[in-house]
């Protein structure tokens, strides 16, 4: 039977072995008896879950994006942002890969931003619009309530306002 019908044997063995293999502890082989020869299924694979709160590239697979460097012309922190820096242990630098909404070439830029140390999660893009005089404006917000407004100037460079 194994030489003439290998596909039928494979389908039959997988239909019987899978429910049994998932019920067995990991690291052991499962022996399934079918009419005729004895089949041995490989041990069930072990799945280790990622720790909670840690970004895992295997779980969150995103297409690779090339970010070009850009000059930061000015950074301005409002009074509430300065208070957040003071209360949560000072600023730390994160690099955001930002798309300028004012251009049409879908080019991404690496923009370094200073956020409080309590903001360890990934920011969400709240708005991405074209403002006055053709400037691209992108607003990022963290779960801790901190905001960074990245404004692209027409002739190059960015202005960053922290709220």
PDB file of C-alpha atoms in Angstrom:
ATOM      1  CA  UNK A   1       0.000   0.000   0.000  1.00  0.00           C
ATOM      2  CA  UNK A   2       2.864   2.395   0.700  1.00  0.00           C
ATOM      3  CA  UNK A   3       4.389   2.108  -2.767  1.00  0.00           C
ATOM      4  CA  UNK A   4       1.215   2.440  -4.818  1.00  0.00           C
ATOM      5  CA  UNK A   5      -0.743   5.035  -2.826  1.00  0.00           C
ATOM      6  CA  UNK A   6       1.680   7.366  -0.997  1.00  0.00           C
ATOM      7  CA  UNK A   7      -0.673  10.383  -1.121  1.00  0.00           C
ATOM      8  CA  UNK A   8      -3.606   8.406   0.292  1.00  0.00           C
ATOM      9  CA  UNK A   9      -1.397   7.120   3.086  1.00  0.00           C
ATOM     10  CA  UNK A  10      -0.172  10.637   3.858  1.00  0.00           C
ATOM     11  CA  UNK A  11      -3.711  12.027   4.021  1.00  0.00           C
ATOM     12  CA  UNK A  12      -4.890   9.117   6.149  1.00  0.00           C
ATOM     13  CA  UNK A  13      -1.951   9.391   8.533  1.00  0.00           C
ATOM     14  CA  UNK A  14      -2.261  13.173   8.939  1.00  0.00           C
ATOM     15  CA  UNK A  15      -6.009  12.946   9.592  1.00  0.00           C
ATOM     16  CA  UNK A  16      -5.476  10.397  12.355  1.00  0.00           C
ATOM     17  CA  UNK A  17      -2.140  11.566  13.782  1.00  0.00           C
ATOM     18  CA  UNK A  18      -2.912  15.286  14.200  1.00  0.00           C
ATOM     19  CA  UNK A  19      -5.666  14.999  16.843  1.00  0.00           C
ATOM     20  CA  UNK A  20      -3.602  12.481  18.770  1.00  0.00           C
ATOM     21  CA  UNK A  21      -0.359  14.488  18.441  1.00  0.00           C
ATOM     22  CA  UNK A  22      -1.875  17.672  19.840  1.00  0.00           C
ATOM     23  CA  UNK A  23      -3.136  15.866  22.941  1.00  0.00           C
ATOM     24  CA  UNK A  24       0.275  14.333  23.781  1.00  0.00           C
ATOM     25  CA  UNK A  25       2.970  16.152  25.776  1.00  0.00           C
ATOM     26  CA  UNK A  26       5.673  17.825  23.688  1.00  0.00           C
ATOM     27  CA  UNK A  27       8.929  16.054  22.919  1.00  0.00           C
ATOM     28  CA  UNK A  28       7.411  12.575  22.502  1.00  0.00           C
ATOM     29  CA  UNK A  29       6.679  10.667  19.330  1.00  0.00           C
ATOM     30  CA  UNK A  30       3.149   9.486  18.713  1.00  0.00           C
ATOM     31  CA  UNK A  31       2.531   5.964  17.455  1.00  0.00           C
ATOM     32  CA  UNK A  32      -0.678   5.523  15.491  1.00  0.00           C
ATOM     33  CA  UNK A  33      -1.816   2.124  14.332  1.00  0.00           C
ATOM     34  CA  UNK A  34      -3.740   1.935  11.092  1.00  0.00           C
ATOM     35  CA  UNK A  35      -4.809  -1.162   9.229  1.00  0.00           C
ATOM     36  CA  UNK A  36      -1.488  -2.350   7.959  1.00  0.00           C
ATOM     37  CA  UNK A  37       1.850  -0.683   8.758  1.00  0.00           C
ATOM     38  CA  UNK A  38       2.639   1.278  11.922  1.00  0.00           C
ATOM     39  CA  UNK A  39       3.058   5.029  11.422  1.00  0.00           C
ATOM     40  CA  UNK A  40       5.200   7.240  13.626  1.00  0.00           C
ATOM     41  CA  UNK A  41       4.346  10.961  13.652  1.00  0.00           C
ATOM     42  CA  UNK A  42       7.010  13.530  14.553  1.00  0.00           C
ATOM     43  CA  UNK A  43       6.771  15.247  17.948  1.00  0.00           C
ATOM     44  CA  UNK A  44       4.453  18.247  18.159  1.00  0.00           C
ATOM     45  CA  UNK A  45       6.280  21.591  17.755  1.00  0.00           C
ATOM     46  CA  UNK A  46       6.614  23.725  20.846  1.00  0.00           C
ATOM     47  CA  UNK A  47       5.351  27.295  20.651  1.00  0.00           C
ATOM     48  CA  UNK A  48       6.858  29.789  23.061  1.00  0.00           C
ATOM     49  CA  UNK A  49       4.692  32.919  23.392  1.00  0.00           C
ATOM     50  CA  UNK A  50       6.403  36.306  23.299  1.00  0.00           C
ATOM     51  CA  UNK A  51       6.540  38.160  26.613  1.00  0.00           C
ATOM     52  CA  UNK A  52       3.760  40.693  27.116  1.00  0.00           C
ATOM     53  CA  UNK A  53       4.801  44.251  26.239  1.00  0.00           C
ATOM     54  CA  UNK A  54       7.817  43.294  24.103  1.00  0.00           C
ATOM     55  CA  UNK A  55       7.828  44.037  20.389  1.00  0.00           C
ATOM     56  CA  UNK A  56       8.585  40.892  18.429  1.00  0.00           C
ATOM     57  CA  UNK A  57       9.431  41.275  14.715  1.00  0.00           C
ATOM     58  CA  UNK A  58       8.320  37.696  14.039  1.00  0.00           C
ATOM     59  CA  UNK A  59       4.846  38.409  15.399  1.00  0.00           C
ATOM     60  CA  UNK A  60       4.484  41.913  13.962  1.00  0.00           C
ATOM     61  CA  UNK A  61       6.040  41.349  10.556  1.00  0.00           C
ATOM     62  CA  UNK A  62       6.017  44.601   8.617  1.00  0.00           C
ATOM     63  CA  UNK A  63       7.581  45.350   5.277  1.00  0.00           C
ATOM     64  CA  UNK A  64      11.059  46.824   5.533  1.00  0.00           C
ATOM     65  CA  UNK A  65      11.042  50.585   4.976  1.00  0.00           C
ATOM     66  CA  UNK A  66      14.163  52.592   4.269  1.00  0.00           C
ATOM     67  CA  UNK A  67      14.287  55.824   6.248  1.00  0.00           C
ATOM     68  CA  UNK A  68      16.442  58.695   5.003  1.00  0.00           C
ATOM     69  CA  UNK A  69      18.003  61.072   7.533  1.00  0.00           C
ATOM     70  CA  UNK A  70      16.611  64.606   7.755  1.00  0.00           C
ATOM     71  CA  UNK A  71      17.809  67.732   9.566  1.00  0.00           C
ATOM     72  CA  UNK A  72      15.880  68.852  12.649  1.00  0.00           C
ATOM     73  CA  UNK A  73      15.781  72.648  12.392  1.00  0.00           C
ATOM     74  CA  UNK A  74      14.056  73.397  15.700  1.00  0.00           C
ATOM     75  CA  UNK A  75      12.505  71.583  18.652  1.00  0.00           C
ATOM     76  CA  UNK A  76       9.991  73.274  20.942  1.00  0.00           C
ATOM     77  CA  UNK A  77       8.565  71.809  24.138  1.00  0.00           C
ATOM     78  CA  UNK A  78       5.400  73.252  25.667  1.00  0.00           C
ATOM     79  CA  UNK A  79       5.103  73.705  29.424  1.00  0.00           C
ATOM     80  CA  UNK A  80       3.178  70.416  29.827  1.00  0.00           C
ATOM     81  CA  UNK A  81       5.911  68.542  27.906  1.00  0.00           C
ATOM     82  CA  UNK A  82       8.621  70.034  30.130  1.00  0.00           C
ATOM     83  CA  UNK A  83       6.599  68.944  33.166  1.00  0.00           C
ATOM     84  CA  UNK A  84       6.370  65.385  31.776  1.00  0.00           C
ATOM     85  CA  UNK A  85      10.154  65.302  31.271  1.00  0.00           C
ATOM     86  CA  UNK A  86      10.713  66.415  34.878  1.00  0.00           C
ATOM     87  CA  UNK A  87       8.209  64.026  36.471  1.00  0.00           C
ATOM     88  CA  UNK A  88       9.091  60.838  34.609  1.00  0.00           C
ATOM     89  CA  UNK A  89      12.887  60.811  34.764  1.00  0.00           C
ATOM     90  CA  UNK A  90      14.012  62.964  31.856  1.00  0.00           C
ATOM     91  CA  UNK A  91      13.819  62.505  28.106  1.00  0.00           C
ATOM     92  CA  UNK A  92      14.989  59.607  25.970  1.00  0.00           C
ATOM     93  CA  UNK A  93      15.420  59.581  22.204  1.00  0.00           C
ATOM     94  CA  UNK A  94      13.308  57.517  19.833  1.00  0.00           C
ATOM     95  CA  UNK A  95      13.643  57.540  16.043  1.00  0.00           C
ATOM     96  CA  UNK A  96      10.385  57.644  14.091  1.00  0.00           C
ATOM     97  CA  UNK A  97      10.146  56.721  10.417  1.00  0.00           C
ATOM     98  CA  UNK A  98       7.789  59.431   9.136  1.00  0.00           C
ATOM     99  CA  UNK A  99       6.213  59.915   5.688  1.00  0.00           C
ATOM    100  CA  UNK A 100       5.824  63.504   4.525  1.00  0.00           C
ATOM    101  CA  UNK A 101       2.146  63.901   3.485  1.00  0.00           C
ATOM    102  CA  UNK A 102       2.954  66.968   1.355  1.00  0.00           C
ATOM    103  CA  UNK A 103       5.122  65.098  -1.177  1.00  0.00           C
ATOM    104  CA  UNK A 104       3.907  62.431  -3.548  1.00  0.00           C
ATOM    105  CA  UNK A 105       6.957  60.177  -3.640  1.00  0.00           C
ATOM    106  CA  UNK A 106       6.230  58.079  -0.485  1.00  0.00           C
ATOM    107  CA  UNK A 107       9.708  58.756   0.903  1.00  0.00           C
ATOM    108  CA  UNK A 108      10.199  58.071   4.616  1.00  0.00           C
ATOM    109  CA  UNK A 109      12.433  60.146   6.885  1.00  0.00           C
ATOM    110  CA  UNK A 110      14.151  59.189  10.166  1.00  0.00           C
ATOM    111  CA  UNK A 111      13.106  61.830  12.696  1.00  0.00           C
ATOM    112  CA  UNK A 112      14.657  61.664  16.214  1.00  0.00           C
ATOM    113  CA  UNK A 113      12.195  62.718  18.932  1.00  0.00           C
ATOM    114  CA  UNK A 114      12.697  63.167  22.691  1.00  0.00           C
ATOM    115  CA  UNK A 115       9.982  61.518  24.792  1.00  0.00           C
ATOM    116  CA  UNK A 116       9.667  60.946  28.562  1.00  0.00           C
ATOM    117  CA  UNK A 117      11.018  57.628  29.841  1.00  0.00           C
ATOM    118  CA  UNK A 118       7.497  56.476  30.726  1.00  0.00           C
ATOM    119  CA  UNK A 119       6.576  56.338  27.010  1.00  0.00           C
ATOM    120  CA  UNK A 120       8.010  52.931  26.110  1.00  0.00           C
ATOM    121  CA  UNK A 121       5.302  51.803  23.673  1.00  0.00           C
ATOM    122  CA  UNK A 122       4.993  52.453  19.955  1.00  0.00           C
ATOM    123  CA  UNK A 123       3.320  55.772  19.065  1.00  0.00           C
ATOM    124  CA  UNK A 124       0.213  56.006  16.912  1.00  0.00           C
ATOM    125  CA  UNK A 125      -0.158  58.462  14.057  1.00  0.00           C
ATOM    126  CA  UNK A 126      -3.144  60.645  14.975  1.00  0.00           C
ATOM    127  CA  UNK A 127      -3.230  62.943  11.934  1.00  0.00           C
ATOM    128  CA  UNK A 128      -1.265  63.362   8.740  1.00  0.00           C
ATOM    129  CA  UNK A 129      -2.247  66.483   6.776  1.00  0.00           C
ATOM    130  CA  UNK A 130      -0.926  69.190   4.484  1.00  0.00           C
ATOM    131  CA  UNK A 131      -0.865  72.554   6.219  1.00  0.00           C
ATOM    132  CA  UNK A 132      -0.299  76.174   5.295  1.00  0.00           C
ATOM    133  CA  UNK A 133       2.282  76.904   2.570  1.00  0.00           C
ATOM    134  CA  UNK A 134       2.541  73.228   1.564  1.00  0.00           C
ATOM    135  CA  UNK A 135       3.979  71.967   4.845  1.00  0.00           C
ATOM    136  CA  UNK A 136       3.377  68.367   5.811  1.00  0.00           C
ATOM    137  CA  UNK A 137       2.141  67.972   9.402  1.00  0.00           C
ATOM    138  CA  UNK A 138       2.165  64.606  11.187  1.00  0.00           C
ATOM    139  CA  UNK A 139       1.008  64.181  14.808  1.00  0.00           C
ATOM    140  CA  UNK A 140       2.142  61.171  16.862  1.00  0.00           C
ATOM    141  CA  UNK A 141       0.654  60.264  20.237  1.00  0.00           C
ATOM    142  CA  UNK A 142       1.883  57.801  22.857  1.00  0.00           C
ATOM    143  CA  UNK A 143      -0.312  55.908  25.329  1.00  0.00           C
ATOM    144  CA  UNK A 144       1.095  57.986  28.209  1.00  0.00           C
ATOM    145  CA  UNK A 145      -0.550  61.103  26.670  1.00  0.00           C
ATOM    146  CA  UNK A 146       2.602  62.657  25.193  1.00  0.00           C
ATOM    147  CA  UNK A 147       2.356  64.132  21.672  1.00  0.00           C
ATOM    148  CA  UNK A 148       4.946  65.089  19.072  1.00  0.00           C
ATOM    149  CA  UNK A 149       4.003  67.251  16.084  1.00  0.00           C
ATOM    150  CA  UNK A 150       6.431  66.852  13.170  1.00  0.00           C
ATOM    151  CA  UNK A 151       6.188  69.669  10.606  1.00  0.00           C
ATOM    152  CA  UNK A 152       8.036  69.244   7.304  1.00  0.00           C
ATOM    153  CA  UNK A 153       9.234  72.474   5.717  1.00  0.00           C
ATOM    154  CA  UNK A 154       8.949  72.930   1.967  1.00  0.00           C
ATOM    155  CA  UNK A 155      12.677  73.471   1.412  1.00  0.00           C
ATOM    156  CA  UNK A 156      13.850  70.655   3.703  1.00  0.00           C
ATOM    157  CA  UNK A 157      14.160  70.030   7.399  1.00  0.00           C
ATOM    158  CA  UNK A 158      11.605  69.465  10.129  1.00  0.00           C
ATOM    159  CA  UNK A 159      10.252  71.379  13.095  1.00  0.00           C
ATOM    160  CA  UNK A 160       9.199  69.334  16.131  1.00  0.00           C
ATOM    161  CA  UNK A 161       6.749  70.534  18.783  1.00  0.00           C
ATOM    162  CA  UNK A 162       6.228  68.453  21.938  1.00  0.00           C
ATOM    163  CA  UNK A 163       2.929  68.608  23.866  1.00  0.00           C
TER     164      UNK A 163
END
